[in-house]
Amino acid sequence: MAGRHGPIDFILAAALSLLMLLMVRPAQAREVVDFPDYRYQPGTILIRTAERKLYYIAAPGQALRYTIAVGKAGKQWRGVKYVEELQVDPAWSPPAEVKRDNPRLPDVIPGGASNNPMGARVIGLGPGGQYAIHGTNNPRSVGTAASYGCFRMHNSDVIDLYARVRMGTPVVVMP
């Protein structure tokens, strides 16, 4: 009978709708914004920790703004660093402080592993190499204060930023 739908049809339609919602790729966190602070040259990365935002200065007066995760309370920092490392699907060795807090972590987690917190790319900051801008295998952490001082991005966003930066790019971290 045309026009009549039983409970099974309704359940199937609801399940199909839910499946389609789950398959939709999440919206990317980056957007182009006006950036009237002309102290920073195009190519500079500016991180505003309190906003949980990273700005890539694209042109005078214009930036790409990305939502990021920042350091937990007591793990945040400010200053100027420079890009000194660029890696695709990096392996991760937990720093001593992280290992102390999580002794069950392995000494090395291979790149591309689902439990590797570095995600798809790493943009290492120096001098010193203690901090990085990187992807994450925990996208819900983006927009929070979650790390030991690194900056986490959605994997699609860190891939985008990675393609824009070069070795030596200045990274200015502000409160």
PDB file of N, CA, C and O in Angstrom, residues 43-47 54-56 77 79-88 121-134 151 153 158 161-173:
ATOM      1  N   GLY A  43      52.993  35.299   7.378  1.00  0.00           N
ATOM      2  CA  GLY A  43      53.766  34.083   7.637  1.00  0.00           C
ATOM      3  C   GLY A  43      53.992  33.839   9.117  1.00  0.00           C
ATOM      4  O   GLY A  43      54.376  32.737   9.509  1.00  0.00           O
ATOM      5  N   THR A  44      53.741  34.825   9.954  1.00  0.00           N
ATOM      6  CA  THR A  44      53.908  34.678  11.403  1.00  0.00           C
ATOM      7  C   THR A  44      52.724  33.911  11.986  1.00  0.00           C
ATOM      8  O   THR A  44      51.594  34.062  11.528  1.00  0.00           O
ATOM      9  N   ILE A  45      52.993  33.090  12.995  1.00  0.00           N
ATOM     10  CA  ILE A  45      51.945  32.419  13.763  1.00  0.00           C
ATOM     11  C   ILE A  45      51.831  33.140  15.094  1.00  0.00           C
ATOM     12  O   ILE A  45      52.826  33.351  15.785  1.00  0.00           O
ATOM     13  N   LEU A  46      50.612  33.526  15.446  1.00  0.00           N
ATOM     14  CA  LEU A  46      50.332  34.166  16.725  1.00  0.00           C
ATOM     15  C   LEU A  46      49.330  33.297  17.472  1.00  0.00           C
ATOM     16  O   LEU A  46      48.287  32.942  16.920  1.00  0.00           O
ATOM     17  N   ILE A  47      49.661  32.934  18.707  1.00  0.00           N
ATOM     18  CA  ILE A  47      48.770  32.118  19.535  1.00  0.00           C
ATOM     19  C   ILE A  47      48.303  32.976  20.699  1.00  0.00           C
ATOM     20  O   ILE A  47      49.119  33.530  21.438  1.00  0.00           O
ATOM     21  N   LEU A  54      44.715  30.129  17.336  1.00  0.00           N
ATOM     22  CA  LEU A  54      45.980  30.300  16.638  1.00  0.00           C
ATOM     23  C   LEU A  54      45.675  31.101  15.382  1.00  0.00           C
ATOM     24  O   LEU A  54      44.717  30.790  14.666  1.00  0.00           O
ATOM     25  N   TYR A  55      46.473  32.142  15.148  1.00  0.00           N
ATOM     26  CA  TYR A  55      46.309  32.981  13.960  1.00  0.00           C
ATOM     27  C   TYR A  55      47.531  32.812  13.069  1.00  0.00           C
ATOM     28  O   TYR A  55      48.658  32.966  13.532  1.00  0.00           O
ATOM     29  N   TYR A  56      47.292  32.499  11.824  1.00  0.00           N
ATOM     30  CA  TYR A  56      48.360  32.486  10.828  1.00  0.00           C
ATOM     31  C   TYR A  56      48.159  33.749  10.008  1.00  0.00           C
ATOM     32  O   TYR A  56      47.130  33.916   9.343  1.00  0.00           O
ATOM     33  N   TRP A  77      52.523  28.808  28.705  1.00  0.00           N
ATOM     34  CA  TRP A  77      53.730  29.622  28.627  1.00  0.00           C
ATOM     35  C   TRP A  77      53.513  30.719  27.601  1.00  0.00           C
ATOM     36  O   TRP A  77      52.548  30.712  26.849  1.00  0.00           O
ATOM     37  N   GLY A  79      55.901  33.614  24.949  1.00  0.00           N
ATOM     38  CA  GLY A  79      57.214  33.929  24.409  1.00  0.00           C
ATOM     39  C   GLY A  79      57.236  33.759  22.903  1.00  0.00           C
ATOM     40  O   GLY A  79      56.202  33.601  22.259  1.00  0.00           O
ATOM     41  N   VAL A  80      58.432  33.786  22.365  1.00  0.00           N
ATOM     42  CA  VAL A  80      58.622  33.643  20.929  1.00  0.00           C
ATOM     43  C   VAL A  80      59.471  32.405  20.669  1.00  0.00           C
ATOM     44  O   VAL A  80      60.518  32.222  21.286  1.00  0.00           O
ATOM     45  N   LYS A  81      58.991  31.561  19.801  1.00  0.00           N
ATOM     46  CA  LYS A  81      59.718  30.377  19.349  1.00  0.00           C
ATOM     47  C   LYS A  81      59.754  30.424  17.827  1.00  0.00           C
ATOM     48  O   LYS A  81      59.139  31.290  17.205  1.00  0.00           O
ATOM     49  N   TYR A  82      60.439  29.473  17.244  1.00  0.00           N
ATOM     50  CA  TYR A  82      60.539  29.387  15.782  1.00  0.00           C
ATOM     51  C   TYR A  82      60.319  27.945  15.364  1.00  0.00           C
ATOM     52  O   TYR A  82      60.680  27.016  16.092  1.00  0.00           O
ATOM     53  N   VAL A  83      59.720  27.764  14.198  1.00  0.00           N
ATOM     54  CA  VAL A  83      59.524  26.411  13.688  1.00  0.00           C
ATOM     55  C   VAL A  83      60.892  25.817  13.400  1.00  0.00           C
ATOM     56  O   VAL A  83      61.677  26.378  12.636  1.00  0.00           O
ATOM     57  N   GLU A  84      61.193  24.678  14.043  1.00  0.00           N
ATOM     58  CA  GLU A  84      62.483  24.022  13.821  1.00  0.00           C
ATOM     59  C   GLU A  84      62.333  22.559  13.412  1.00  0.00           C
ATOM     60  O   GLU A  84      63.318  21.869  13.215  1.00  0.00           O
ATOM     61  N   GLU A  85      61.093  22.107  13.274  1.00  0.00           N
ATOM     62  CA  GLU A  85      60.868  20.710  12.901  1.00  0.00           C
ATOM     63  C   GLU A  85      59.520  20.613  12.196  1.00  0.00           C
ATOM     64  O   GLU A  85      58.535  21.211  12.622  1.00  0.00           O
ATOM     65  N   LEU A  86      59.479  19.838  11.122  1.00  0.00           N
ATOM     66  CA  LEU A  86      58.240  19.568  10.395  1.00  0.00           C
ATOM     67  C   LEU A  86      58.192  18.070  10.103  1.00  0.00           C
ATOM     68  O   LEU A  86      59.105  17.543   9.475  1.00  0.00           O
ATOM     69  N   GLN A  87      57.143  17.384  10.614  1.00  0.00           N
ATOM     70  CA  GLN A  87      57.049  15.934  10.420  1.00  0.00           C
ATOM     71  C   GLN A  87      55.628  15.522  10.041  1.00  0.00           C
ATOM     72  O   GLN A  87      54.656  16.076  10.556  1.00  0.00           O
ATOM     73  N   VAL A  88      55.556  14.526   9.170  1.00  0.00           N
ATOM     74  CA  VAL A  88      54.295  13.906   8.777  1.00  0.00           C
ATOM     75  C   VAL A  88      54.158  12.601   9.550  1.00  0.00           C
ATOM     76  O   VAL A  88      55.115  11.822   9.642  1.00  0.00           O
ATOM     77  N   ARG A 121      50.302  15.631  11.834  1.00  0.00           N
ATOM     78  CA  ARG A 121      51.488  16.453  11.571  1.00  0.00           C
ATOM     79  C   ARG A 121      52.003  17.017  12.890  1.00  0.00           C
ATOM     80  O   ARG A 121      51.260  17.199  13.836  1.00  0.00           O
ATOM     81  N   VAL A 122      53.305  17.338  12.874  1.00  0.00           N
ATOM     82  CA  VAL A 122      53.889  18.077  13.988  1.00  0.00           C
ATOM     83  C   VAL A 122      54.695  19.230  13.429  1.00  0.00           C
ATOM     84  O   VAL A 122      55.410  19.091  12.434  1.00  0.00           O
ATOM     85  N   ILE A 123      54.516  20.372  14.059  1.00  0.00           N
ATOM     86  CA  ILE A 123      55.286  21.576  13.763  1.00  0.00           C
ATOM     87  C   ILE A 123      56.042  21.868  15.053  1.00  0.00           C
ATOM     88  O   ILE A 123      55.482  22.411  16.012  1.00  0.00           O
ATOM     89  N   GLY A 124      57.288  21.423  15.102  1.00  0.00           N
ATOM     90  CA  GLY A 124      58.093  21.529  16.319  1.00  0.00           C
ATOM     91  C   GLY A 124      58.622  22.940  16.519  1.00  0.00           C
ATOM     92  O   GLY A 124      59.048  23.590  15.566  1.00  0.00           O
ATOM     93  N   LEU A 125      58.605  23.399  17.766  1.00  0.00           N
ATOM     94  CA  LEU A 125      59.026  24.760  18.106  1.00  0.00           C
ATOM     95  C   LEU A 125      60.341  24.741  18.866  1.00  0.00           C
ATOM     96  O   LEU A 125      60.560  23.887  19.720  1.00  0.00           O
ATOM     97  N   GLY A 126      61.187  25.682  18.560  1.00  0.00           N
ATOM     98  CA  GLY A 126      62.468  25.767  19.231  1.00  0.00           C
ATOM     99  C   GLY A 126      62.881  27.208  19.409  1.00  0.00           C
ATOM    100  O   GLY A 126      62.166  28.117  18.996  1.00  0.00           O
ATOM    101  N   PRO A 127      63.998  27.433  20.045  1.00  0.00           N
ATOM    102  CA  PRO A 127      64.948  26.389  20.408  1.00  0.00           C
ATOM    103  C   PRO A 127      64.460  25.542  21.577  1.00  0.00           C
ATOM    104  O   PRO A 127      63.641  25.961  22.360  1.00  0.00           O
ATOM    105  N   GLY A 128      64.987  24.347  21.620  1.00  0.00           N
ATOM    106  CA  GLY A 128      64.722  23.442  22.727  1.00  0.00           C
ATOM    107  C   GLY A 128      63.859  22.254  22.380  1.00  0.00           C
ATOM    108  O   GLY A 128      64.020  21.194  22.961  1.00  0.00           O
ATOM    109  N   GLY A 129      62.913  22.423  21.487  1.00  0.00           N
ATOM    110  CA  GLY A 129      62.096  21.306  21.050  1.00  0.00           C
ATOM    111  C   GLY A 129      61.129  20.748  22.067  1.00  0.00           C
ATOM    112  O   GLY A 129      60.582  19.676  21.879  1.00  0.00           O
ATOM    113  N   GLN A 130      60.879  21.470  23.145  1.00  0.00           N
ATOM    114  CA  GLN A 130      59.988  20.964  24.189  1.00  0.00           C
ATOM    115  C   GLN A 130      58.517  21.054  23.778  1.00  0.00           C
ATOM    116  O   GLN A 130      57.702  20.251  24.213  1.00  0.00           O
ATOM    117  N   TYR A 131      58.176  22.025  22.930  1.00  0.00           N
ATOM    118  CA  TYR A 131      56.783  22.277  22.570  1.00  0.00           C
ATOM    119  C   TYR A 131      56.575  22.134  21.072  1.00  0.00           C
ATOM    120  O   TYR A 131      57.508  22.256  20.289  1.00  0.00           O
ATOM    121  N   ALA A 132      55.298  21.905  20.713  1.00  0.00           N
ATOM    122  CA  ALA A 132      54.952  21.755  19.302  1.00  0.00           C
ATOM    123  C   ALA A 132      53.501  22.172  19.075  1.00  0.00           C
ATOM    124  O   ALA A 132      52.698  22.231  20.003  1.00  0.00           O
ATOM    125  N   ILE A 133      53.212  22.440  17.821  1.00  0.00           N
ATOM    126  CA  ILE A 133      51.846  22.556  17.331  1.00  0.00           C
ATOM    127  C   ILE A 133      51.612  21.236  16.609  1.00  0.00           C
ATOM    128  O   ILE A 133      52.417  20.841  15.770  1.00  0.00           O
ATOM    129  N   HIS A 134      50.544  20.523  16.960  1.00  0.00           N
ATOM    130  CA  HIS A 134      50.347  19.213  16.344  1.00  0.00           C
ATOM    131  C   HIS A 134      48.868  18.878  16.239  1.00  0.00           C
ATOM    132  O   HIS A 134      48.016  19.566  16.808  1.00  0.00           O
ATOM    133  N   PHE A 151      50.280  22.755  21.568  1.00  0.00           N
ATOM    134  CA  PHE A 151      49.046  23.283  21.002  1.00  0.00           C
ATOM    135  C   PHE A 151      48.464  22.241  20.051  1.00  0.00           C
ATOM    136  O   PHE A 151      49.112  21.864  19.085  1.00  0.00           O
ATOM    137  N   MET A 153      45.551  20.764  17.403  1.00  0.00           N
ATOM    138  CA  MET A 153      44.616  21.218  16.375  1.00  0.00           C
ATOM    139  C   MET A 153      43.881  20.004  15.808  1.00  0.00           C
ATOM    140  O   MET A 153      44.375  18.880  15.908  1.00  0.00           O
ATOM    141  N   VAL A 158      45.755  21.077  11.165  1.00  0.00           N
ATOM    142  CA  VAL A 158      47.218  21.041  11.253  1.00  0.00           C
ATOM    143  C   VAL A 158      47.817  20.686   9.892  1.00  0.00           C
ATOM    144  O   VAL A 158      48.887  21.173   9.537  1.00  0.00           O
ATOM    145  N   LEU A 161      47.756  24.050   8.079  1.00  0.00           N
ATOM    146  CA  LEU A 161      48.792  24.954   8.594  1.00  0.00           C
ATOM    147  C   LEU A 161      50.177  24.466   8.201  1.00  0.00           C
ATOM    148  O   LEU A 161      51.040  25.266   7.796  1.00  0.00           O
ATOM    149  N   TYR A 162      50.421  23.179   8.294  1.00  0.00           N
ATOM    150  CA  TYR A 162      51.707  22.578   7.949  1.00  0.00           C
ATOM    151  C   TYR A 162      52.118  22.952   6.522  1.00  0.00           C
ATOM    152  O   TYR A 162      53.285  23.237   6.255  1.00  0.00           O
ATOM    153  N   ALA A 163      51.148  22.970   5.619  1.00  0.00           N
ATOM    154  CA  ALA A 163      51.434  23.312   4.216  1.00  0.00           C
ATOM    155  C   ALA A 163      51.810  24.786   4.041  1.00  0.00           C
ATOM    156  O   ALA A 163      52.421  25.159   3.034  1.00  0.00           O
ATOM    157  N   ARG A 164      51.487  25.619   5.005  1.00  0.00           N
ATOM    158  CA  ARG A 164      51.733  27.062   4.911  1.00  0.00           C
ATOM    159  C   ARG A 164      53.035  27.509   5.567  1.00  0.00           C
ATOM    160  O   ARG A 164      53.584  28.542   5.213  1.00  0.00           O
ATOM    161  N   VAL A 165      53.507  26.773   6.555  1.00  0.00           N
ATOM    162  CA  VAL A 165      54.669  27.235   7.324  1.00  0.00           C
ATOM    163  C   VAL A 165      55.972  26.696   6.744  1.00  0.00           C
ATOM    164  O   VAL A 165      55.987  25.716   6.007  1.00  0.00           O
ATOM    165  N   ARG A 166      57.041  27.351   7.118  1.00  0.00           N
ATOM    166  CA  ARG A 166      58.391  26.966   6.699  1.00  0.00           C
ATOM    167  C   ARG A 166      59.275  26.909   7.937  1.00  0.00           C
ATOM    168  O   ARG A 166      58.956  27.485   8.981  1.00  0.00           O
ATOM    169  N   MET A 167      60.402  26.243   7.806  1.00  0.00           N
ATOM    170  CA  MET A 167      61.387  26.256   8.890  1.00  0.00           C
ATOM    171  C   MET A 167      61.732  27.716   9.194  1.00  0.00           C
ATOM    172  O   MET A 167      61.898  28.520   8.276  1.00  0.00           O
ATOM    173  N   GLY A 168      61.833  28.028  10.473  1.00  0.00           N
ATOM    174  CA  GLY A 168      62.170  29.392  10.879  1.00  0.00           C
ATOM    175  C   GLY A 168      60.974  30.314  11.049  1.00  0.00           C
ATOM    176  O   GLY A 168      61.128  31.447  11.494  1.00  0.00           O
ATOM    177  N   THR A 169      59.761  29.860  10.721  1.00  0.00           N
ATOM    178  CA  THR A 169      58.575  30.692  10.915  1.00  0.00           C
ATOM    179  C   THR A 169      58.479  31.114  12.386  1.00  0.00           C
ATOM    180  O   THR A 169      58.565  30.270  13.281  1.00  0.00           O
ATOM    181  N   PRO A 170      58.314  32.422  12.656  1.00  0.00           N
ATOM    182  CA  PRO A 170      58.152  32.837  14.050  1.00  0.00           C
ATOM    183  C   PRO A 170      56.784  32.451  14.605  1.00  0.00           C
ATOM    184  O   PRO A 170      55.777  32.517  13.906  1.00  0.00           O
ATOM    185  N   VAL A 171      56.781  32.049  15.872  1.00  0.00           N
ATOM    186  CA  VAL A 171      55.569  31.683  16.594  1.00  0.00           C
ATOM    187  C   VAL A 171      55.554  32.505  17.872  1.00  0.00           C
ATOM    188  O   VAL A 171      56.408  32.338  18.743  1.00  0.00           O
ATOM    189  N   VAL A 172      54.580  33.412  17.970  1.00  0.00           N
ATOM    190  CA  VAL A 172      54.451  34.306  19.122  1.00  0.00           C
ATOM    191  C   VAL A 172      53.309  33.790  19.986  1.00  0.00           C
ATOM    192  O   VAL A 172      52.174  33.691  19.514  1.00  0.00           O
ATOM    193  N   VAL A 173      53.607  33.451  21.240  1.00  0.00           N
ATOM    194  CA  VAL A 173      52.604  32.921  22.160  1.00  0.00           C
ATOM    195  C   VAL A 173      52.309  33.984  23.202  1.00  0.00           C
ATOM    196  O   VAL A 173      53.219  34.454  23.910  1.00  0.00           O
TER     197      VAL A 173
END
